[in-house]
Short mmCIF file of C-alpha atoms in Angstrom, two decimals:
data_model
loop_
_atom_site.label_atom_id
_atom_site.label_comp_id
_atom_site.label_asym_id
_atom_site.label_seq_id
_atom_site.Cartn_x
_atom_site.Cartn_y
_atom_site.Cartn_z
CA UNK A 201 0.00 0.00 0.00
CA UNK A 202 2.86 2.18 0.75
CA UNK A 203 4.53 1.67 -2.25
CA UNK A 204 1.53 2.29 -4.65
CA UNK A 205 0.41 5.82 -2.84
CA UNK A 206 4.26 7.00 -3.47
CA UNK A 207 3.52 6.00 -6.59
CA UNK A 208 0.36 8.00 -7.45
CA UNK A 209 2.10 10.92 -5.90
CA UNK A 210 4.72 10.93 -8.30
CA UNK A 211 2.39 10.56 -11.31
CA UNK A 212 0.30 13.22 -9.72
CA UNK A 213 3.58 16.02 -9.43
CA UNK A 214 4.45 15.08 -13.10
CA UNK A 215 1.02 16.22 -14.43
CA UNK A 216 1.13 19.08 -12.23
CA UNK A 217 4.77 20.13 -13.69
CA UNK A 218 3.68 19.49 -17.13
CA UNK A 219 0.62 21.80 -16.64
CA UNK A 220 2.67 24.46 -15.68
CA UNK A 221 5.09 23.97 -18.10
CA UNK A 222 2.51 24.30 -20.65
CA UNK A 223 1.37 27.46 -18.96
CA UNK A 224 4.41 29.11 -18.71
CA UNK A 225 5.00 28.39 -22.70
CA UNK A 226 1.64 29.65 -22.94
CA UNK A 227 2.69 33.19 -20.96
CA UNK A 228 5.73 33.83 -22.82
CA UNK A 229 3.61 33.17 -26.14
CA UNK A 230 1.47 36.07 -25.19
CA UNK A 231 3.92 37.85 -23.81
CA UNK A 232 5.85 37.70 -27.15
CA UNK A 233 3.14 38.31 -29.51
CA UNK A 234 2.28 41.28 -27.57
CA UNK A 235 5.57 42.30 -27.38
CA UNK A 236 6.00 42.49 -31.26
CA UNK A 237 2.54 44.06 -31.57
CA UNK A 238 3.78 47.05 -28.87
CA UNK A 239 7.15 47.46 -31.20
CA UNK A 240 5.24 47.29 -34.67
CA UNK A 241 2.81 50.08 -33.30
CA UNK A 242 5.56 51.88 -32.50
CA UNK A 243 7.40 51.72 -35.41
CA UNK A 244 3.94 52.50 -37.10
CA UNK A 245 3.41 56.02 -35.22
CA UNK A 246 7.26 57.02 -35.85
CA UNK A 247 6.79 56.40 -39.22
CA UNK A 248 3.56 58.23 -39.72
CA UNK A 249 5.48 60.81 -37.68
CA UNK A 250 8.17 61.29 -39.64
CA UNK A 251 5.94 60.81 -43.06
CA UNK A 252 6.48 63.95 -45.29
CA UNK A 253 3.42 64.84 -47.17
CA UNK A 254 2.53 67.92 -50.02
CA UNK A 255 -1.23 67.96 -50.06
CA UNK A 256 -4.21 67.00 -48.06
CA UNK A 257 -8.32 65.79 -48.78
CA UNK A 258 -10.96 67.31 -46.97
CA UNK A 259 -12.41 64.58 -45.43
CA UNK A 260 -15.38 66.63 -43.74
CA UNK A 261 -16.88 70.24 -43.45
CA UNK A 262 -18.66 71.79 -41.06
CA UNK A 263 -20.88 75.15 -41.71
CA UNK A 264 -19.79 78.01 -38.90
CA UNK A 265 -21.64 81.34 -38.43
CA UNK A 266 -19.89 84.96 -37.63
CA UNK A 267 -16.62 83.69 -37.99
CA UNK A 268 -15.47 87.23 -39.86
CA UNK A 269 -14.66 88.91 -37.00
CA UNK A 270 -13.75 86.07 -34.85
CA UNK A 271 -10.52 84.91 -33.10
CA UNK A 272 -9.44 81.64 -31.94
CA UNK A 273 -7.59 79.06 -29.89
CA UNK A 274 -7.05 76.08 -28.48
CA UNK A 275 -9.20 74.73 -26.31
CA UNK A 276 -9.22 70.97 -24.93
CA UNK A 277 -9.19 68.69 -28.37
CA UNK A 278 -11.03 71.87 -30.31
CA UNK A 279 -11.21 75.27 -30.01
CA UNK A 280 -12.60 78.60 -28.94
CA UNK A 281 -14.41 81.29 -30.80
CA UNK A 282 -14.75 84.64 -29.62
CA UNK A 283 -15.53 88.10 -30.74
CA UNK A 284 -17.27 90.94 -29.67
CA UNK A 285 -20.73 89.40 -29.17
CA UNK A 286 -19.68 86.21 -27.23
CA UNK A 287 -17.50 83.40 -26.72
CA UNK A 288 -18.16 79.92 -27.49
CA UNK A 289 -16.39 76.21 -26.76
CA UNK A 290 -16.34 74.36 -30.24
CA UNK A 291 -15.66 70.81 -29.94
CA UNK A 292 -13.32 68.97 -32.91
CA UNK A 293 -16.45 67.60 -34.47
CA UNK A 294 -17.90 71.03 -34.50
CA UNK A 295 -20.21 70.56 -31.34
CA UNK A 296 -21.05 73.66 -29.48
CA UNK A 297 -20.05 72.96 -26.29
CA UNK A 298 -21.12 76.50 -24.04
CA UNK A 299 -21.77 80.06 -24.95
CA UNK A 300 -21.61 82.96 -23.25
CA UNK A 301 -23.08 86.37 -24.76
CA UNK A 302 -21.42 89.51 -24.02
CA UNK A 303 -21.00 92.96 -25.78
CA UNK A 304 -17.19 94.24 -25.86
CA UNK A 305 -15.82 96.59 -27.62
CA UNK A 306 -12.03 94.66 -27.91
CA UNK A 307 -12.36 91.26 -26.38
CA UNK A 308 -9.28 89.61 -25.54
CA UNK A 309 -8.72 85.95 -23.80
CA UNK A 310 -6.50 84.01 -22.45
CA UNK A 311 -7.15 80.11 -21.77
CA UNK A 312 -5.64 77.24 -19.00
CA UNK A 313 -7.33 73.84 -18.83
CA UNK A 314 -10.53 74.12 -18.65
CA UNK A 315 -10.48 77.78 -17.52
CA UNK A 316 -11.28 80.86 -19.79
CA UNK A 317 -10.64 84.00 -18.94
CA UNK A 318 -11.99 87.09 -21.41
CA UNK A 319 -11.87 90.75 -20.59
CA UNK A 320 -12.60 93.78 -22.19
CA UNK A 321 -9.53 95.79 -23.72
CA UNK A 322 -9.92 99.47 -22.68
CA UNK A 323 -13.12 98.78 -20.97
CA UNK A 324 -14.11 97.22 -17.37
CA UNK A 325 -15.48 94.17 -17.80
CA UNK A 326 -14.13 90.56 -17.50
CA UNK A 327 -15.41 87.11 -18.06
CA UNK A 328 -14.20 84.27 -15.61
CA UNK A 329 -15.69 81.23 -17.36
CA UNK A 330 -15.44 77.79 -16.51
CA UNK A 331 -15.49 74.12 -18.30
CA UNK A 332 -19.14 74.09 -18.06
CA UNK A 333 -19.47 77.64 -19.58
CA UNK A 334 -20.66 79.08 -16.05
CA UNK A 335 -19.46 82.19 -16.57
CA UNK A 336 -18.27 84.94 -13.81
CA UNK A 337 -18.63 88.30 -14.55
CA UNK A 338 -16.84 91.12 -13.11
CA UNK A 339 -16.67 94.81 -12.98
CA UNK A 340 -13.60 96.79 -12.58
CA UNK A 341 -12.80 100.23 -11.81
CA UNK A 342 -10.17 100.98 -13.89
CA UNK A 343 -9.30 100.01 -17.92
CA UNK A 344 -8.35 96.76 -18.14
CA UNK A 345 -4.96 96.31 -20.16
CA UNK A 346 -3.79 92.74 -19.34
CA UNK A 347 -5.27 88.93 -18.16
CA UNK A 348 -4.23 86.14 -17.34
CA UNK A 349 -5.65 82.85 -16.27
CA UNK A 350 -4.48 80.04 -14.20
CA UNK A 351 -5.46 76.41 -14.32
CA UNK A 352 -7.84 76.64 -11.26
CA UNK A 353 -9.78 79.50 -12.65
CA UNK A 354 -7.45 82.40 -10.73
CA UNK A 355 -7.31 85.07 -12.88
CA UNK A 356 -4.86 88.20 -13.26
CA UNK A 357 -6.20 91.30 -14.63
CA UNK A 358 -3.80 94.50 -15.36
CA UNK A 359 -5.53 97.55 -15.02
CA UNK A 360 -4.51 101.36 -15.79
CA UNK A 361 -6.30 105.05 -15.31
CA UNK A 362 -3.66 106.93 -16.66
CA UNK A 363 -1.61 107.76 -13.49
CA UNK A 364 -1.32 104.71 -11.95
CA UNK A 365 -1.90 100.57 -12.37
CA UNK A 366 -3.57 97.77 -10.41
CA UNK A 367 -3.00 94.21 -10.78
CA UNK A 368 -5.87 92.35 -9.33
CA UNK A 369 -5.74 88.36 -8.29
CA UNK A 370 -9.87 87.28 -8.24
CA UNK A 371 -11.12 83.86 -7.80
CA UNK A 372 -12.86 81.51 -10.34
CA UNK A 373 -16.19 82.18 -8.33
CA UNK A 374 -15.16 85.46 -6.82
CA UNK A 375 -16.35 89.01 -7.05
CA UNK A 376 -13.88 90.86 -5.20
CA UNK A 377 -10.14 90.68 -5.56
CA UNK A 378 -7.96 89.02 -2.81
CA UNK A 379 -4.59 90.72 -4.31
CA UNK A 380 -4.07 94.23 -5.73
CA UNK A 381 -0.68 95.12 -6.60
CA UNK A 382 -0.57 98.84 -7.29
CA UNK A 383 1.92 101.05 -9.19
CA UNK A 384 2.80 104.83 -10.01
CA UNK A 385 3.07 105.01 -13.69
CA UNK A 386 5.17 108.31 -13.23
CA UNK A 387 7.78 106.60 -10.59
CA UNK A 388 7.41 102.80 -10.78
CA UNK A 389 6.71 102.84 -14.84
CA UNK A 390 4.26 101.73 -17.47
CA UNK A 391 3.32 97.69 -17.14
CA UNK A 392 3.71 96.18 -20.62
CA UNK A 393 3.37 92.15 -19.46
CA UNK A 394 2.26 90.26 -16.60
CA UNK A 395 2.36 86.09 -16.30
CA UNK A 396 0.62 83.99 -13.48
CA UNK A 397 1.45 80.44 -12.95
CA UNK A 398 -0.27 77.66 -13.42
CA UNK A 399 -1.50 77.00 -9.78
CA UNK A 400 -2.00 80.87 -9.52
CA UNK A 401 0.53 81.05 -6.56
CA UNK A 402 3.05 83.44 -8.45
CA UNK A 403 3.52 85.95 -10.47
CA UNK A 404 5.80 88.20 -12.70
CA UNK A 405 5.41 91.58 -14.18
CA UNK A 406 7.44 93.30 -16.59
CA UNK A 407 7.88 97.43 -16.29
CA UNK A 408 9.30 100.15 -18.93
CA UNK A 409 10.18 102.94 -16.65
CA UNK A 410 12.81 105.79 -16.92
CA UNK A 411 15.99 105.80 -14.52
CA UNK A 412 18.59 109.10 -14.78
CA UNK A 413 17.02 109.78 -18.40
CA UNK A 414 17.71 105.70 -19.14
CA UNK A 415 14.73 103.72 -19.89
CA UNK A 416 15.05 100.25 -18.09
CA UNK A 417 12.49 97.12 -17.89
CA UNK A 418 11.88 96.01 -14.06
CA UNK A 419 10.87 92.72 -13.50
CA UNK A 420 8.66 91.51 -10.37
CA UNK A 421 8.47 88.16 -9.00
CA UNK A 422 5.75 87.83 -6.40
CA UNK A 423 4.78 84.62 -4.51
CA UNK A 424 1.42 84.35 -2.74
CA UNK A 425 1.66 81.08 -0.93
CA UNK A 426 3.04 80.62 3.21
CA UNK A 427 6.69 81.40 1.44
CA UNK A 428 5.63 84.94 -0.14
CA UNK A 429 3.94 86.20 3.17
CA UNK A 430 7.37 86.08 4.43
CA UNK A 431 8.16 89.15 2.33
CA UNK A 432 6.69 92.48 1.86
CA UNK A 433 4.03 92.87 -0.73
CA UNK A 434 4.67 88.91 -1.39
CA UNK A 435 7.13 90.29 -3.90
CA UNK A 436 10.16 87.96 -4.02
CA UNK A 437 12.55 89.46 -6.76
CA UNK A 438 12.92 92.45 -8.29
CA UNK A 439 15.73 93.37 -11.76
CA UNK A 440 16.18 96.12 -13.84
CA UNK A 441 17.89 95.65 -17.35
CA UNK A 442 18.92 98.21 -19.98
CA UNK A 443 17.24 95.98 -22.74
CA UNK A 444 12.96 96.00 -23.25
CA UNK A 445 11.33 92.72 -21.99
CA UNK A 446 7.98 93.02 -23.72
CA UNK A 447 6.76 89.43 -22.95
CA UNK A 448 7.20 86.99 -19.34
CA UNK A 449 5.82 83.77 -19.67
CA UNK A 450 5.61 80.48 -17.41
CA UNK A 451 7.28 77.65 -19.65
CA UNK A 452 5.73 75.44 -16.51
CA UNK A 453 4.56 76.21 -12.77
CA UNK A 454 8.40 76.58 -11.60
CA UNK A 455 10.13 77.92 -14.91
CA UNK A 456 9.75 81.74 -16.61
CA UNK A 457 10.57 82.67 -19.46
CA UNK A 458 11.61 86.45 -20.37
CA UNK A 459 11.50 87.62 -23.61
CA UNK A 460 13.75 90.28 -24.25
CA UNK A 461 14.30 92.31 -27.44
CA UNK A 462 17.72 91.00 -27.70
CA UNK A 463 17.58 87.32 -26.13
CA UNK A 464 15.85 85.41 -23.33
CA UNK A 465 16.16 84.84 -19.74
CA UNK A 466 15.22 81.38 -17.74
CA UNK A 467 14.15 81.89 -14.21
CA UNK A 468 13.89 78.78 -12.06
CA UNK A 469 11.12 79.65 -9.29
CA UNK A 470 10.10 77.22 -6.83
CA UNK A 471 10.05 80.06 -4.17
CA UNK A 472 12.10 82.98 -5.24
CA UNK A 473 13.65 83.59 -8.82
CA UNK A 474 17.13 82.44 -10.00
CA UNK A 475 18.53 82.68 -13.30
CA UNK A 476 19.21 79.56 -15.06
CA UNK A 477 19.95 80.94 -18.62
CA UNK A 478 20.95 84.41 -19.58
CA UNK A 479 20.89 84.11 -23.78
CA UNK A 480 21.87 86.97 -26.45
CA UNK A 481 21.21 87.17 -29.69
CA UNK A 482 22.77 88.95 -32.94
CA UNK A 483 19.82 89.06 -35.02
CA UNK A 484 16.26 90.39 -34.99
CA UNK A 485 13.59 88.29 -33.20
CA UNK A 486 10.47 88.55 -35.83
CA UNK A 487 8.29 85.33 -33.41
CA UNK A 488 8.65 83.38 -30.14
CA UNK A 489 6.66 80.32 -28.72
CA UNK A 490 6.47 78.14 -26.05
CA UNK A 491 4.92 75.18 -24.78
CA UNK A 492 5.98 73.22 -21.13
CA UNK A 493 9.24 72.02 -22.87
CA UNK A 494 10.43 73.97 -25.45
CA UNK A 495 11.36 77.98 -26.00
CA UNK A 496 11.39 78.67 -29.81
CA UNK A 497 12.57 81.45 -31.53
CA UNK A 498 12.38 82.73 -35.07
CA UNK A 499 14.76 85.51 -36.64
CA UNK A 500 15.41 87.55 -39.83
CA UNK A 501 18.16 85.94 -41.45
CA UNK A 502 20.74 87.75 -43.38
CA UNK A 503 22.01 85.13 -44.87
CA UNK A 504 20.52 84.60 -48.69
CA UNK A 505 19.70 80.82 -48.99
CA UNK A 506 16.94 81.51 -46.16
CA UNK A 507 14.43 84.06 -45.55
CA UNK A 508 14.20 83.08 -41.69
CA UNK A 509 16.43 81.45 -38.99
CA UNK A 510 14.45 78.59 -36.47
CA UNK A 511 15.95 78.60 -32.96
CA UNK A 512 14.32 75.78 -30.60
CA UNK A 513 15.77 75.65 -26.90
CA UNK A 514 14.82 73.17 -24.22
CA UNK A 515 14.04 74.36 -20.92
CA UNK A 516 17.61 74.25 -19.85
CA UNK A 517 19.11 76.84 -22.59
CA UNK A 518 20.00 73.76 -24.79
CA UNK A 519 19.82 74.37 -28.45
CA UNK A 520 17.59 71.30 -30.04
CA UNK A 521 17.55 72.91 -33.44
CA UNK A 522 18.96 75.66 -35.61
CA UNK A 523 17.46 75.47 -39.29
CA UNK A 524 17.32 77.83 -41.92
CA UNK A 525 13.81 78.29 -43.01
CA UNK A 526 11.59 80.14 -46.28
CA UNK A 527 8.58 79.39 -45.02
CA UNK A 528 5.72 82.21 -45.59
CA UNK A 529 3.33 82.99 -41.94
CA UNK A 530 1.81 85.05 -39.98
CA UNK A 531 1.26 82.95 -37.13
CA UNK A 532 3.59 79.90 -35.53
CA UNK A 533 2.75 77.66 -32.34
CA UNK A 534 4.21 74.87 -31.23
CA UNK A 535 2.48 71.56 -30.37
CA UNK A 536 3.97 68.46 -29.04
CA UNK A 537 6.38 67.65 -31.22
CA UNK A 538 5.03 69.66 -33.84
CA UNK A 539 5.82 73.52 -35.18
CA UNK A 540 2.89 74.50 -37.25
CA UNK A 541 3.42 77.99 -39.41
CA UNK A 542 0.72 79.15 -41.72
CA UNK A 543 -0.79 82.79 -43.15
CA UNK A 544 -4.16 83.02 -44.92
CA UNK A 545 -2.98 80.83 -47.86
CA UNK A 546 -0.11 78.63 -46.75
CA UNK A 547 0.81 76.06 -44.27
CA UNK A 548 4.32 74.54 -42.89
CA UNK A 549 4.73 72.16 -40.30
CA UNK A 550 7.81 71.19 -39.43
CA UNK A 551 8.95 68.18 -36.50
CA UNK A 552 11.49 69.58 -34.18
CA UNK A 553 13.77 68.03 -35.36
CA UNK A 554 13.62 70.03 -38.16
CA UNK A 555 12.11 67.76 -40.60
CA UNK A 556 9.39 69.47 -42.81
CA UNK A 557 6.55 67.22 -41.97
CA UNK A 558 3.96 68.72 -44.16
CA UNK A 559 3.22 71.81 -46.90
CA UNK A 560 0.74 73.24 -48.88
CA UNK A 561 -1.75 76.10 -50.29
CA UNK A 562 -4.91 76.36 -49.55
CA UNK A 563 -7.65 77.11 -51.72
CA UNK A 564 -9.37 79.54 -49.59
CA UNK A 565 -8.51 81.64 -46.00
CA UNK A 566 -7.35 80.09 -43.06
CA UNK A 567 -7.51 81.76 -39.77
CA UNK A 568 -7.10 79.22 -37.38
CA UNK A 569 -4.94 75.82 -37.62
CA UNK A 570 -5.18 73.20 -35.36
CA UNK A 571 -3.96 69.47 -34.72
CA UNK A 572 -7.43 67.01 -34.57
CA UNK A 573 -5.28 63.78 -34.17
CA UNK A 574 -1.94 62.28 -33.40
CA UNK A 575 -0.84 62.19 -37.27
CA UNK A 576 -2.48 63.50 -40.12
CA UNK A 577 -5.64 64.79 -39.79
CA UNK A 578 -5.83 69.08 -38.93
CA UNK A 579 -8.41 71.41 -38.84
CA UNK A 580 -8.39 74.40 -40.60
CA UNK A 581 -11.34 77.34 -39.95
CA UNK A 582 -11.81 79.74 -43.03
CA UNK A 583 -13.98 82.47 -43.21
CA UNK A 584 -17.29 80.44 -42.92
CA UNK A 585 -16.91 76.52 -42.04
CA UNK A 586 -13.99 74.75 -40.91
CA UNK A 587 -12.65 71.72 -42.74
CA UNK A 588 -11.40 68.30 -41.23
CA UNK A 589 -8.27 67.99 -43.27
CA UNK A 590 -5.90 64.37 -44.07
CA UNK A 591 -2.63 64.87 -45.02
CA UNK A 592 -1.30 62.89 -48.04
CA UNK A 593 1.34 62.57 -50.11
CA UNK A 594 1.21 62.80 -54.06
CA UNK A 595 3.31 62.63 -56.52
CA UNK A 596 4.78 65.61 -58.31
#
């Protein structure tokens, strides 16, 4: 009896370690086939990436009304319209997602997440609007000039009377401002750009002001978190330059960017401001843009095989690309990996890498450009619908 149950066991523990066996073949089966699916996908998007196409199909239109006077930008996947009757949420299928009616004489916007801020240039009145389209109105005393808007809804408005400025901090949902920075034009200067980070904690302003018959920019840094309340006014930084700094911007929460008429600087600010990069250039700056991980630069070149001169920087000063470029536009915006340059009748977008991913002329105006996919499908608003575009490639 003994003999037979050691038996039995033994047969049993074979079966069990051919079952697993068979599993384990079974895993690494799976495990392989997905493994070749994962690398031809990716070999599939790199190549559609890197895919140079000279024409495009339009694959769908969709009718739009009172888009002659309208601006636009990117909002979520689509985009928004505004003008001086209203501003509206237009989904990438053409879906109206929220309206808001207004009357303004010279609307301008400014947009973070799901956040919308639009105010009323030379007038008093601002829209705080959220993803819904629940809209916030507010009334200021004083012109507004400036406004920003951060990712919770906080909103930065620059305001001016003549003799002196205000730069009020309100809440999504708020009526009354919980921070007003004010300035004397005739001793602390005229404000020409203001910035507020994404989690509406800080804040930079940029100042033309005269100094012994010099004019100078100041720049601000103010932090309203525990850490700014530390210092007096919350402001954390303060530099003059000789050179005009016409545009600040926050490359992310912790990292600005100022624009100067001769070069950047890179401020690291996690608390207070440091310099991390203190660029100058030789030639004229005609565009710059930005997204959270590059800085990107275009100049006049005076050189004669290219009209222009593309300068892309990472957020540590590094140079990712210098290219020579011909390329007609008005307007230039980077997205992703993606540099898209265009005017009313032409489009170039180039990889940043440099590569000249895609060009062409359109048949008709186009006043707004933006990606609808990960590859090859754009929209493109003219003056009356806007047109779901495919890229393609045909032969010349």
């Amino acid at each position: 009896m003994e003999k037979i149950k050691k038996v039995n066991l033994r047969s049993e523990e074979e079966k069990a370690k051919k079952k697993k066996q068979k599993r384990r073949v079974l895993t690494l089966g799976l495990l392989a086939a997905v493994s070749v699916l994962g690398i031809a996908s990716v070999f599939y998007i790199q190549n559609k990436k890197s895919q140079n196409y000279n024409a495009f199909e339009v694959v769908d239109t969709i009718d739009l009304t009172g888009t002659g006077t309208s601006n636009y930008m990117s909002y979520k996947s689509g985009m928004l319209k505004y003008s001086r009757d209203g501003v509206e949420a237009i989904s990438a299928d053409g879906k109206v997602l929220w309206n808001v009616g207004y009357n303004m004489k010279d609307p301008i916007a400014d947009v973070n997440g799901s956040y919308v801020a639009v105010a009323d240039r030379g007038s008093k009145t601002l829209y705080i609007i959220d993803g819904s389209g629940t809209a916030n109105e507010i009334s200021l005393l004083y012109s507004i000039v400036d406004v920003d808007v951060a990712a919770q809804g906080i909103t930065a408005v620059l305001t001016n009377n003549g003799k002196e400025d205000h730069i009020y901090l309100y809440g999504a949902d708020t009526k009354d401002a919980y921070v007003d920075i004010n300035t004397k034009t005739e001793s602390d200067g005229y404000p020409i750009d203001i910035a507020l980070s994404d989690d509406g904690t800080k804040l930079v302003t940029s100042y033309l002001a005269m100094n012994q018959d010099e004019l100078v920019t100041w720049l601000s840094f103010y932090n309203f978190s525990e850490v700014g309340k530390n210092y007096i006014d919350n402001l954390v930084g303060s530099y003059s330059f000789e050179s005009v700094i016409p545009e600040v911007s926050f490359i992310n929460n912790d990292l600005i960017c100022a624009y100067r008429d001769d070069g950047f600087l890179l401020y690291s600010m996690k608390e207070s401001p440091s310099v991390l990069v203190n660029e100058t250039f030789s030639d004229q700056v005609i565009s710059v843009f930005s997204d959270s991980s590059h800085i990107g630069f275009i100049f006049k070149n005076s050189g004669e095989e290219s009209k222009y001169q593309m300068k892309i920087y990472d957020t540590s000063g590094k140079v990712l690309l210098n290219k020579g470029i011909s390329t007609a536009y008005e307007k230039v915006y980077i997205s992703g990996q993606e540099i898209v340059m265009y005017d009313k009748l032409e489009c170039s977008i180039y990889n940043v890498t440099g590569e000249l991913k895609f060009h062409s002329e359109f048949q008709k105006n186009a006043k707004f450009i933006y990606n609808a996919s990960d590859f090859d499908r754009y929209i493109v608003v003219g003056d009356d619908s806007m047109d779901v575009i495919k890229l393609i490639q045909k032969e010349k």
